[in-house]
PDB file of C-alpha atoms in Angstrom:
ATOM      1  CA  UNK A  20      36.871  44.080  28.364  1.00  0.00           C
ATOM      2  CA  UNK A  21      36.887  42.475  24.938  1.00  0.00           C
ATOM      3  CA  UNK A  22      38.207  39.205  26.409  1.00  0.00           C
ATOM      4  CA  UNK A  23      35.662  39.266  29.243  1.00  0.00           C
ATOM      5  CA  UNK A  24      32.806  40.099  26.857  1.00  0.00           C
ATOM      6  CA  UNK A  25      33.886  37.284  24.551  1.00  0.00           C
ATOM      7  CA  UNK A  26      33.960  34.832  27.468  1.00  0.00           C
ATOM      8  CA  UNK A  27      30.484  35.868  28.593  1.00  0.00           C
ATOM      9  CA  UNK A  28      29.141  35.565  25.035  1.00  0.00           C
ATOM     10  CA  UNK A  29      30.636  32.085  24.675  1.00  0.00           C
ATOM     11  CA  UNK A  30      29.069  30.980  27.962  1.00  0.00           C
ATOM     12  CA  UNK A  31      25.689  32.296  26.831  1.00  0.00           C
ATOM     13  CA  UNK A  32      25.912  30.361  23.541  1.00  0.00           C
ATOM     14  CA  UNK A  33      26.740  27.136  25.381  1.00  0.00           C
ATOM     15  CA  UNK A  34      23.926  27.694  27.857  1.00  0.00           C
ATOM     16  CA  UNK A  35      21.392  28.261  25.076  1.00  0.00           C
ATOM     17  CA  UNK A  36      22.633  25.203  23.185  1.00  0.00           C
ATOM     18  CA  UNK A  37      22.174  22.925  26.191  1.00  0.00           C
ATOM     19  CA  UNK A  38      18.806  24.507  26.982  1.00  0.00           C
ATOM     20  CA  UNK A  39      17.666  23.907  23.412  1.00  0.00           C
ATOM     21  CA  UNK A  40      18.657  20.236  23.537  1.00  0.00           C
ATOM     22  CA  UNK A  41      16.921  19.760  26.856  1.00  0.00           C
ATOM     23  CA  UNK A  42      13.746  21.427  25.539  1.00  0.00           C
ATOM     24  CA  UNK A  43      13.601  19.229  22.426  1.00  0.00           C
ATOM     25  CA  UNK A  44      14.098  16.020  24.347  1.00  0.00           C
ATOM     26  CA  UNK A  45      11.409  16.951  26.824  1.00  0.00           C
ATOM     27  CA  UNK A  46       9.017  17.783  23.983  1.00  0.00           C
ATOM     28  CA  UNK A  47       9.498  14.386  22.356  1.00  0.00           C
ATOM     29  CA  UNK A  48       9.092  12.506  25.632  1.00  0.00           C
ATOM     30  CA  UNK A  49       6.198  14.369  27.271  1.00  0.00           C
ATOM     31  CA  UNK A  50       4.269  16.450  24.697  1.00  0.00           C
ATOM     32  CA  UNK A  51       1.481  14.730  22.772  1.00  0.00           C
ATOM     33  CA  UNK A  52       1.504  17.559  20.228  1.00  0.00           C
ATOM     34  CA  UNK A  53       5.177  17.028  19.468  1.00  0.00           C
ATOM     35  CA  UNK A  54       4.931  13.278  19.241  1.00  0.00           C
ATOM     36  CA  UNK A  55       5.213  11.887  15.720  1.00  0.00           C
ATOM     37  CA  UNK A  56       2.383   9.752  14.405  1.00  0.00           C
ATOM     38  CA  UNK A  57       2.771   6.099  13.491  1.00  0.00           C
ATOM     39  CA  UNK A  58       2.405   7.123   9.850  1.00  0.00           C
ATOM     40  CA  UNK A  59       5.287   9.582  10.039  1.00  0.00           C
ATOM     41  CA  UNK A  60       7.515   7.080  11.833  1.00  0.00           C
ATOM     42  CA  UNK A  61       6.947   4.582   9.031  1.00  0.00           C
ATOM     43  CA  UNK A  62       7.942   7.098   6.361  1.00  0.00           C
ATOM     44  CA  UNK A  63       4.355   7.858   5.312  1.00  0.00           C
ATOM     45  CA  UNK A  64       3.593  11.603   5.547  1.00  0.00           C
ATOM     46  CA  UNK A  65       1.309  12.991   8.257  1.00  0.00           C
ATOM     47  CA  UNK A  66      -0.981  14.273   5.489  1.00  0.00           C
ATOM     48  CA  UNK A  67      -1.780  12.417   2.269  1.00  0.00           C
ATOM     49  CA  UNK A  68      -2.628  14.607  -0.714  1.00  0.00           C
ATOM     50  CA  UNK A  69      -5.244  12.594  -2.587  1.00  0.00           C
ATOM     51  CA  UNK A  70      -5.788  13.425  -6.246  1.00  0.00           C
ATOM     52  CA  UNK A  71      -9.234  12.856  -7.729  1.00  0.00           C
ATOM     53  CA  UNK A  72     -11.638  13.962 -10.450  1.00  0.00           C
ATOM     54  CA  UNK A  73     -14.876  14.878  -8.674  1.00  0.00           C
ATOM     55  CA  UNK A  74     -17.035  14.388 -11.765  1.00  0.00           C
ATOM     56  CA  UNK A  75     -17.590  10.654 -11.462  1.00  0.00           C
ATOM     57  CA  UNK A  76     -20.509   9.755  -9.178  1.00  0.00           C
ATOM     58  CA  UNK A  77     -20.932   7.666  -7.099  1.00  0.00           C
ATOM     59  CA  UNK A  78     -17.152   7.273  -6.707  1.00  0.00           C
ATOM     60  CA  UNK A  79     -16.204  10.949  -6.506  1.00  0.00           C
ATOM     61  CA  UNK A  80     -18.335  14.067  -6.694  1.00  0.00           C
ATOM     62  CA  UNK A  81     -19.112  17.360  -4.956  1.00  0.00           C
ATOM     63  CA  UNK A  82     -22.075  16.933  -2.608  1.00  0.00           C
ATOM     64  CA  UNK A  83     -24.852  19.388  -1.794  1.00  0.00           C
ATOM     65  CA  UNK A  84     -22.711  20.945   0.935  1.00  0.00           C
ATOM     66  CA  UNK A  85     -19.942  21.708  -1.553  1.00  0.00           C
ATOM     67  CA  UNK A  86     -17.685  18.975  -0.105  1.00  0.00           C
ATOM     68  CA  UNK A  87     -15.783  16.261  -1.952  1.00  0.00           C
ATOM     69  CA  UNK A  88     -17.645  13.007  -1.457  1.00  0.00           C
ATOM     70  CA  UNK A  89     -18.168   9.545  -2.932  1.00  0.00           C
ATOM     71  CA  UNK A  90     -17.145   5.944  -2.394  1.00  0.00           C
ATOM     72  CA  UNK A  91     -13.472   6.539  -3.239  1.00  0.00           C
ATOM     73  CA  UNK A  92     -13.242   9.587  -0.983  1.00  0.00           C
ATOM     74  CA  UNK A  93     -14.994   7.897   1.943  1.00  0.00           C
ATOM     75  CA  UNK A  94     -12.924   4.722   1.617  1.00  0.00           C
ATOM     76  CA  UNK A  95      -9.664   6.658   1.387  1.00  0.00           C
ATOM     77  CA  UNK A  96     -10.645   8.688   4.464  1.00  0.00           C
ATOM     78  CA  UNK A  97     -11.190   5.409   6.318  1.00  0.00           C
ATOM     79  CA  UNK A  98      -7.798   4.210   5.042  1.00  0.00           C
ATOM     80  CA  UNK A  99      -6.139   7.386   6.340  1.00  0.00           C
ATOM     81  CA  UNK A 100      -7.802   6.881   9.713  1.00  0.00           C
ATOM     82  CA  UNK A 101      -6.324   3.370   9.841  1.00  0.00           C
ATOM     83  CA  UNK A 102      -2.863   4.514   8.777  1.00  0.00           C
ATOM     84  CA  UNK A 103      -2.914   7.481  11.150  1.00  0.00           C
ATOM     85  CA  UNK A 104      -2.659  10.438   8.775  1.00  0.00           C
ATOM     86  CA  UNK A 105      -4.785  13.342   7.571  1.00  0.00           C
ATOM     87  CA  UNK A 106      -6.279  13.499   4.088  1.00  0.00           C
ATOM     88  CA  UNK A 107      -6.420  16.491   1.750  1.00  0.00           C
ATOM     89  CA  UNK A 108      -8.266  16.204  -1.571  1.00  0.00           C
ATOM     90  CA  UNK A 109      -6.850  17.791  -4.726  1.00  0.00           C
ATOM     91  CA  UNK A 110      -9.445  17.910  -7.518  1.00  0.00           C
ATOM     92  CA  UNK A 111      -8.327  18.070 -11.160  1.00  0.00           C
ATOM     93  CA  UNK A 112      -9.071  16.747 -14.640  1.00  0.00           C
ATOM     94  CA  UNK A 113      -8.766  12.977 -14.855  1.00  0.00           C
ATOM     95  CA  UNK A 114      -6.123  13.167 -17.575  1.00  0.00           C
ATOM     96  CA  UNK A 115      -3.915  15.324 -15.301  1.00  0.00           C
ATOM     97  CA  UNK A 116      -3.744  12.848 -12.399  1.00  0.00           C
ATOM     98  CA  UNK A 117      -0.805  10.743 -13.603  1.00  0.00           C
ATOM     99  CA  UNK A 118       1.231  13.847 -14.408  1.00  0.00           C
ATOM    100  CA  UNK A 119       0.496  15.311 -10.982  1.00  0.00           C
ATOM    101  CA  UNK A 120       1.734  12.093  -9.398  1.00  0.00           C
ATOM    102  CA  UNK A 121       4.970  12.213 -11.385  1.00  0.00           C
ATOM    103  CA  UNK A 122       5.484  15.846 -10.300  1.00  0.00           C
ATOM    104  CA  UNK A 123       4.989  14.782  -6.652  1.00  0.00           C
ATOM    105  CA  UNK A 124       2.008  17.137  -6.349  1.00  0.00           C
ATOM    106  CA  UNK A 125      -0.139  14.323  -4.936  1.00  0.00           C
ATOM    107  CA  UNK A 126       0.558  11.180  -2.906  1.00  0.00           C
ATOM    108  CA  UNK A 127      -2.365   8.966  -3.952  1.00  0.00           C
ATOM    109  CA  UNK A 128      -4.807   8.825  -6.850  1.00  0.00           C
ATOM    110  CA  UNK A 129      -8.331   7.907  -5.729  1.00  0.00           C
ATOM    111  CA  UNK A 130     -10.407   8.340  -8.864  1.00  0.00           C
ATOM    112  CA  UNK A 131     -11.953   5.012  -9.890  1.00  0.00           C
ATOM    113  CA  UNK A 132      -8.765   4.459 -11.873  1.00  0.00           C
ATOM    114  CA  UNK A 133      -8.558   1.212 -13.804  1.00  0.00           C
ATOM    115  CA  UNK A 134      -5.347  -0.788 -13.643  1.00  0.00           C
ATOM    116  CA  UNK A 135      -3.763  -0.978 -17.106  1.00  0.00           C
ATOM    117  CA  UNK A 136      -0.335  -2.022 -18.316  1.00  0.00           C
ATOM    118  CA  UNK A 137       0.210   1.440 -19.780  1.00  0.00           C
ATOM    119  CA  UNK A 138      -0.533   3.176 -16.469  1.00  0.00           C
ATOM    120  CA  UNK A 139       1.772   0.766 -14.652  1.00  0.00           C
ATOM    121  CA  UNK A 140       4.637   2.421 -16.516  1.00  0.00           C
ATOM    122  CA  UNK A 141       3.919   5.678 -14.644  1.00  0.00           C
ATOM    123  CA  UNK A 142       2.614   4.603 -11.221  1.00  0.00           C
ATOM    124  CA  UNK A 143       2.312   1.644  -8.880  1.00  0.00           C
ATOM    125  CA  UNK A 144      -1.110   0.354  -7.891  1.00  0.00           C
ATOM    126  CA  UNK A 145      -2.582  -0.966  -4.694  1.00  0.00           C
ATOM    127  CA  UNK A 146      -4.485  -4.230  -4.861  1.00  0.00           C
ATOM    128  CA  UNK A 147      -7.820  -3.877  -6.622  1.00  0.00           C
ATOM    129  CA  UNK A 148     -10.627  -2.659  -4.357  1.00  0.00           C
ATOM    130  CA  UNK A 149     -13.524  -2.736  -6.837  1.00  0.00           C
ATOM    131  CA  UNK A 150     -14.466  -4.613 -10.026  1.00  0.00           C
ATOM    132  CA  UNK A 151     -16.261  -2.561 -12.635  1.00  0.00           C
ATOM    133  CA  UNK A 152     -16.966  -2.538 -16.349  1.00  0.00           C
ATOM    134  CA  UNK A 153     -17.589  -0.149 -19.197  1.00  0.00           C
ATOM    135  CA  UNK A 154     -21.125   0.171 -20.578  1.00  0.00           C
ATOM    136  CA  UNK A 155     -22.774   1.992 -23.447  1.00  0.00           C
ATOM    137  CA  UNK A 156     -25.363   4.738 -22.986  1.00  0.00           C
ATOM    138  CA  UNK A 157     -27.678   5.150 -25.983  1.00  0.00           C
ATOM    139  CA  UNK A 158     -31.065   6.577 -26.897  1.00  0.00           C
ATOM    140  CA  UNK A 159     -33.909   4.453 -25.576  1.00  0.00           C
ATOM    141  CA  UNK A 160     -34.985   3.372 -29.069  1.00  0.00           C
ATOM    142  CA  UNK A 161     -31.442   2.515 -30.253  1.00  0.00           C
ATOM    143  CA  UNK A 162     -30.627  -0.913 -31.755  1.00  0.00           C
ATOM    144  CA  UNK A 163     -27.042  -0.873 -30.401  1.00  0.00           C
ATOM    145  CA  UNK A 164     -26.529  -4.066 -28.374  1.00  0.00           C
ATOM    146  CA  UNK A 165     -22.734  -4.465 -27.996  1.00  0.00           C
ATOM    147  CA  UNK A 166     -19.385  -2.764 -28.558  1.00  0.00           C
ATOM    148  CA  UNK A 167     -19.148  -4.301 -32.022  1.00  0.00           C
ATOM    149  CA  UNK A 168     -22.226  -2.280 -33.008  1.00  0.00           C
ATOM    150  CA  UNK A 169     -20.288   0.959 -32.403  1.00  0.00           C
ATOM    151  CA  UNK A 170     -18.063   0.579 -35.464  1.00  0.00           C
ATOM    152  CA  UNK A 171     -18.503   3.549 -37.787  1.00  0.00           C
ATOM    153  CA  UNK A 172     -20.383   5.648 -35.215  1.00  0.00           C
ATOM    154  CA  UNK A 173     -19.605   8.821 -33.278  1.00  0.00           C
ATOM    155  CA  UNK A 174     -18.864   7.977 -29.629  1.00  0.00           C
ATOM    156  CA  UNK A 175     -18.641  10.292 -26.649  1.00  0.00           C
ATOM    157  CA  UNK A 176     -16.190   9.533 -23.803  1.00  0.00           C
ATOM    158  CA  UNK A 177     -14.597  11.198 -20.802  1.00  0.00           C
ATOM    159  CA  UNK A 178     -11.078  12.088 -21.890  1.00  0.00           C
ATOM    160  CA  UNK A 179      -8.291   9.814 -20.639  1.00  0.00           C
ATOM    161  CA  UNK A 180     -10.541   7.135 -19.146  1.00  0.00           C
ATOM    162  CA  UNK A 181     -10.543   3.457 -20.076  1.00  0.00           C
ATOM    163  CA  UNK A 182     -13.801   4.125 -21.900  1.00  0.00           C
ATOM    164  CA  UNK A 183     -11.738   6.388 -24.138  1.00  0.00           C
ATOM    165  CA  UNK A 184      -9.155   3.626 -24.670  1.00  0.00           C
ATOM    166  CA  UNK A 185     -11.752   0.917 -25.367  1.00  0.00           C
ATOM    167  CA  UNK A 186     -13.273   2.811 -28.301  1.00  0.00           C
ATOM    168  CA  UNK A 187     -10.186   4.494 -29.765  1.00  0.00           C
ATOM    169  CA  UNK A 188      -9.029   2.524 -32.830  1.00  0.00           C
ATOM    170  CA  UNK A 189      -5.391   1.443 -32.576  1.00  0.00           C
ATOM    171  CA  UNK A 190      -5.220   1.466 -28.768  1.00  0.00           C
ATOM    172  CA  UNK A 191      -4.211  -1.756 -26.999  1.00  0.00           C
ATOM    173  CA  UNK A 192      -7.378  -3.597 -26.007  1.00  0.00           C
ATOM    174  CA  UNK A 193      -9.626  -1.422 -28.180  1.00  0.00           C
ATOM    175  CA  UNK A 194     -13.063  -2.986 -28.684  1.00  0.00           C
ATOM    176  CA  UNK A 195     -14.009  -0.707 -31.569  1.00  0.00           C
ATOM    177  CA  UNK A 196     -12.016  -0.703 -34.778  1.00  0.00           C
ATOM    178  CA  UNK A 197     -13.545   2.186 -36.694  1.00  0.00           C
ATOM    179  CA  UNK A 198     -15.199   5.092 -34.899  1.00  0.00           C
ATOM    180  CA  UNK A 199     -15.092   8.851 -34.440  1.00  0.00           C
ATOM    181  CA  UNK A 200     -14.294   9.547 -30.778  1.00  0.00           C
ATOM    182  CA  UNK A 201     -15.493  12.804 -29.221  1.00  0.00           C
ATOM    183  CA  UNK A 202     -13.785  13.571 -25.905  1.00  0.00           C
ATOM    184  CA  UNK A 203     -15.186  15.556 -22.986  1.00  0.00           C
ATOM    185  CA  UNK A 204     -13.734  16.834 -19.712  1.00  0.00           C
ATOM    186  CA  UNK A 205     -16.732  15.455 -17.793  1.00  0.00           C
ATOM    187  CA  UNK A 206     -18.822  12.345 -18.308  1.00  0.00           C
ATOM    188  CA  UNK A 207     -22.035  14.301 -17.789  1.00  0.00           C
ATOM    189  CA  UNK A 208     -21.095  16.569 -20.719  1.00  0.00           C
ATOM    190  CA  UNK A 209     -20.797  13.529 -22.988  1.00  0.00           C
ATOM    191  CA  UNK A 210     -24.270  12.389 -21.890  1.00  0.00           C
ATOM    192  CA  UNK A 211     -25.723  15.846 -22.575  1.00  0.00           C
ATOM    193  CA  UNK A 212     -24.199  15.754 -26.054  1.00  0.00           C
ATOM    194  CA  UNK A 213     -25.857  12.369 -26.620  1.00  0.00           C
ATOM    195  CA  UNK A 214     -29.210  13.838 -25.612  1.00  0.00           C
ATOM    196  CA  UNK A 215     -28.645  16.715 -28.023  1.00  0.00           C
ATOM    197  CA  UNK A 216     -27.780  14.385 -30.915  1.00  0.00           C
ATOM    198  CA  UNK A 217     -24.078  15.238 -31.023  1.00  0.00           C
ATOM    199  CA  UNK A 218     -22.949  11.611 -30.610  1.00  0.00           C
ATOM    200  CA  UNK A 219     -24.521   8.203 -31.232  1.00  0.00           C
ATOM    201  CA  UNK A 220     -23.447   6.664 -27.917  1.00  0.00           C
ATOM    202  CA  UNK A 221     -21.448   7.289 -24.756  1.00  0.00           C
ATOM    203  CA  UNK A 222     -19.023   4.739 -23.290  1.00  0.00           C
ATOM    204  CA  UNK A 223     -18.357   5.103 -19.562  1.00  0.00           C
ATOM    205  CA  UNK A 224     -18.084   3.081 -16.331  1.00  0.00           C
ATOM    206  CA  UNK A 225     -21.294   1.345 -15.264  1.00  0.00           C
ATOM    207  CA  UNK A 226     -21.809   3.093 -11.911  1.00  0.00           C
ATOM    208  CA  UNK A 227     -21.656   6.698 -13.156  1.00  0.00           C
ATOM    209  CA  UNK A 228     -23.661   5.591 -16.202  1.00  0.00           C
ATOM    210  CA  UNK A 229     -26.400   4.398 -13.847  1.00  0.00           C
ATOM    211  CA  UNK A 230     -26.343   7.784 -12.110  1.00  0.00           C
ATOM    212  CA  UNK A 231     -26.602   9.691 -15.385  1.00  0.00           C
ATOM    213  CA  UNK A 232     -29.338   7.523 -16.901  1.00  0.00           C
ATOM    214  CA  UNK A 233     -31.443   7.533 -13.720  1.00  0.00           C
ATOM    215  CA  UNK A 234     -32.082  11.215 -14.385  1.00  0.00           C
ATOM    216  CA  UNK A 235     -32.979  10.556 -18.026  1.00  0.00           C
ATOM    217  CA  UNK A 236     -34.860   7.245 -17.952  1.00  0.00           C
ATOM    218  CA  UNK A 237     -37.462   8.489 -20.418  1.00  0.00           C
ATOM    219  CA  UNK A 238     -34.887   9.069 -23.166  1.00  0.00           C
ATOM    220  CA  UNK A 239     -31.762   6.994 -22.420  1.00  0.00           C
ATOM    221  CA  UNK A 240     -30.820   3.398 -21.585  1.00  0.00           C
ATOM    222  CA  UNK A 241     -27.721   1.370 -20.694  1.00  0.00           C
ATOM    223  CA  UNK A 242     -26.334  -1.441 -22.845  1.00  0.00           C
ATOM    224  CA  UNK A 243     -24.025  -3.883 -21.043  1.00  0.00           C
ATOM    225  CA  UNK A 244     -21.289  -5.941 -22.679  1.00  0.00           C
ATOM    226  CA  UNK A 245     -19.057  -8.193 -20.552  1.00  0.00           C
ATOM    227  CA  UNK A 246     -16.164  -7.613 -22.947  1.00  0.00           C
ATOM    228  CA  UNK A 247     -15.174  -4.484 -20.999  1.00  0.00           C
ATOM    229  CA  UNK A 248     -14.581  -5.615 -17.417  1.00  0.00           C
ATOM    230  CA  UNK A 249     -11.915  -3.860 -15.357  1.00  0.00           C
ATOM    231  CA  UNK A 250     -10.547  -3.370 -11.837  1.00  0.00           C
ATOM    232  CA  UNK A 251     -10.128  -0.142  -9.856  1.00  0.00           C
ATOM    233  CA  UNK A 252      -7.125   0.446  -7.589  1.00  0.00           C
ATOM    234  CA  UNK A 253      -5.429   3.333  -5.814  1.00  0.00           C
ATOM    235  CA  UNK A 254      -2.263   4.638  -7.485  1.00  0.00           C
ATOM    236  CA  UNK A 255       0.942   5.730  -5.720  1.00  0.00           C
ATOM    237  CA  UNK A 256       4.316   6.922  -6.963  1.00  0.00           C
ATOM    238  CA  UNK A 257       6.583   4.352  -8.611  1.00  0.00           C
ATOM    239  CA  UNK A 258       8.555   2.468  -5.983  1.00  0.00           C
ATOM    240  CA  UNK A 259       6.475   3.640  -3.017  1.00  0.00           C
ATOM    241  CA  UNK A 260       5.774   0.106  -1.836  1.00  0.00           C
ATOM    242  CA  UNK A 261       5.512   1.262   1.770  1.00  0.00           C
ATOM    243  CA  UNK A 262       2.445   3.394   1.070  1.00  0.00           C
ATOM    244  CA  UNK A 263       0.901   0.797  -1.253  1.00  0.00           C
ATOM    245  CA  UNK A 264       1.347  -1.892   1.418  1.00  0.00           C
ATOM    246  CA  UNK A 265      -0.175   0.365   4.077  1.00  0.00           C
ATOM    247  CA  UNK A 266      -3.217   1.040   1.862  1.00  0.00           C
ATOM    248  CA  UNK A 267      -3.616  -2.678   1.112  1.00  0.00           C
ATOM    249  CA  UNK A 268      -3.455  -3.567   4.805  1.00  0.00           C
ATOM    250  CA  UNK A 269      -5.961  -0.847   5.720  1.00  0.00           C
ATOM    251  CA  UNK A 270      -8.458  -1.893   3.019  1.00  0.00           C
ATOM    252  CA  UNK A 271      -8.148  -5.522   4.149  1.00  0.00           C
ATOM    253  CA  UNK A 272      -8.961  -4.469   7.722  1.00  0.00           C
ATOM    254  CA  UNK A 273     -11.881  -2.303   6.542  1.00  0.00           C
ATOM    255  CA  UNK A 274     -13.313  -5.271   4.660  1.00  0.00           C
ATOM    256  CA  UNK A 275     -12.909  -7.473   7.734  1.00  0.00           C
ATOM    257  CA  UNK A 276     -14.616  -5.046  10.131  1.00  0.00           C
ATOM    258  CA  UNK A 277     -17.578  -4.345   7.810  1.00  0.00           C
ATOM    259  CA  UNK A 278     -16.688  -0.734   6.953  1.00  0.00           C
ATOM    260  CA  UNK A 279     -16.084  -1.518   3.281  1.00  0.00           C
ATOM    261  CA  UNK A 280     -19.463  -3.228   2.815  1.00  0.00           C
ATOM    262  CA  UNK A 281     -21.210  -0.364   4.605  1.00  0.00           C
ATOM    263  CA  UNK A 282     -19.650   2.149   2.206  1.00  0.00           C
ATOM    264  CA  UNK A 283     -20.613   0.027  -0.817  1.00  0.00           C
ATOM    265  CA  UNK A 284     -24.189  -0.019   0.435  1.00  0.00           C
ATOM    266  CA  UNK A 285     -24.202   3.721   1.151  1.00  0.00           C
ATOM    267  CA  UNK A 286     -22.648   4.952  -2.094  1.00  0.00           C
ATOM    268  CA  UNK A 287     -23.097   2.267  -4.717  1.00  0.00           C
ATOM    269  CA  UNK A 288     -25.975  -0.101  -3.947  1.00  0.00           C
ATOM    270  CA  UNK A 289     -28.226   2.801  -2.976  1.00  0.00           C
TER     271      UNK A 289
END
């Protein structure tokens, strides 16, 4: 009986093995649910985890419906649609984004991130998708007219941004040689501190500056200085040229079909 039972058991194992193989093959050939996407076949995951800092309108913010929104988010969603993958947004402090990338917690950084030589040591960048510049927010009656006028003053910045780097004495490319820098988690908090007299000026990207000042036109103004131009790009893990190339190709197609310009008009020009 032991020999017969063993023979029957062996036959059952073989039968199940062949059945399993047949089932898998059929699933790949005939089931749309089991079919892999073009993104997965190319080595790009089915879902991209996109890191951002949703405190930077109009590029990234939380809208009235409590959803992550903004030019970066909308453009990256369009990129994902082109690539053939889902998108999941992971919101965090701006200064934490590079570390999250190095820990493989996120796949892409979409956060109006400026390309710098220092950041290139940690991540790879896509081609630039937007040209921006840093500006100065001051009281409406202020005499400040350029970055050189900020020497010796107290300046508010969003921590870890290029605005922070531009006004921190000793940093590569610093435009201010002698200043007290006060850092905030959110750009809007720096602007509120300016209104309350806690700092003499705020240095931040032009587009969010326009958003902040539009709500305070009676007390604040923007000072522009062409010395602080910069380029935004999406960041990916070091060596992930496949994903960077896919993003570049998708953005190129979105520019060609008019989607990019439509998003600029919707989020930035408006």
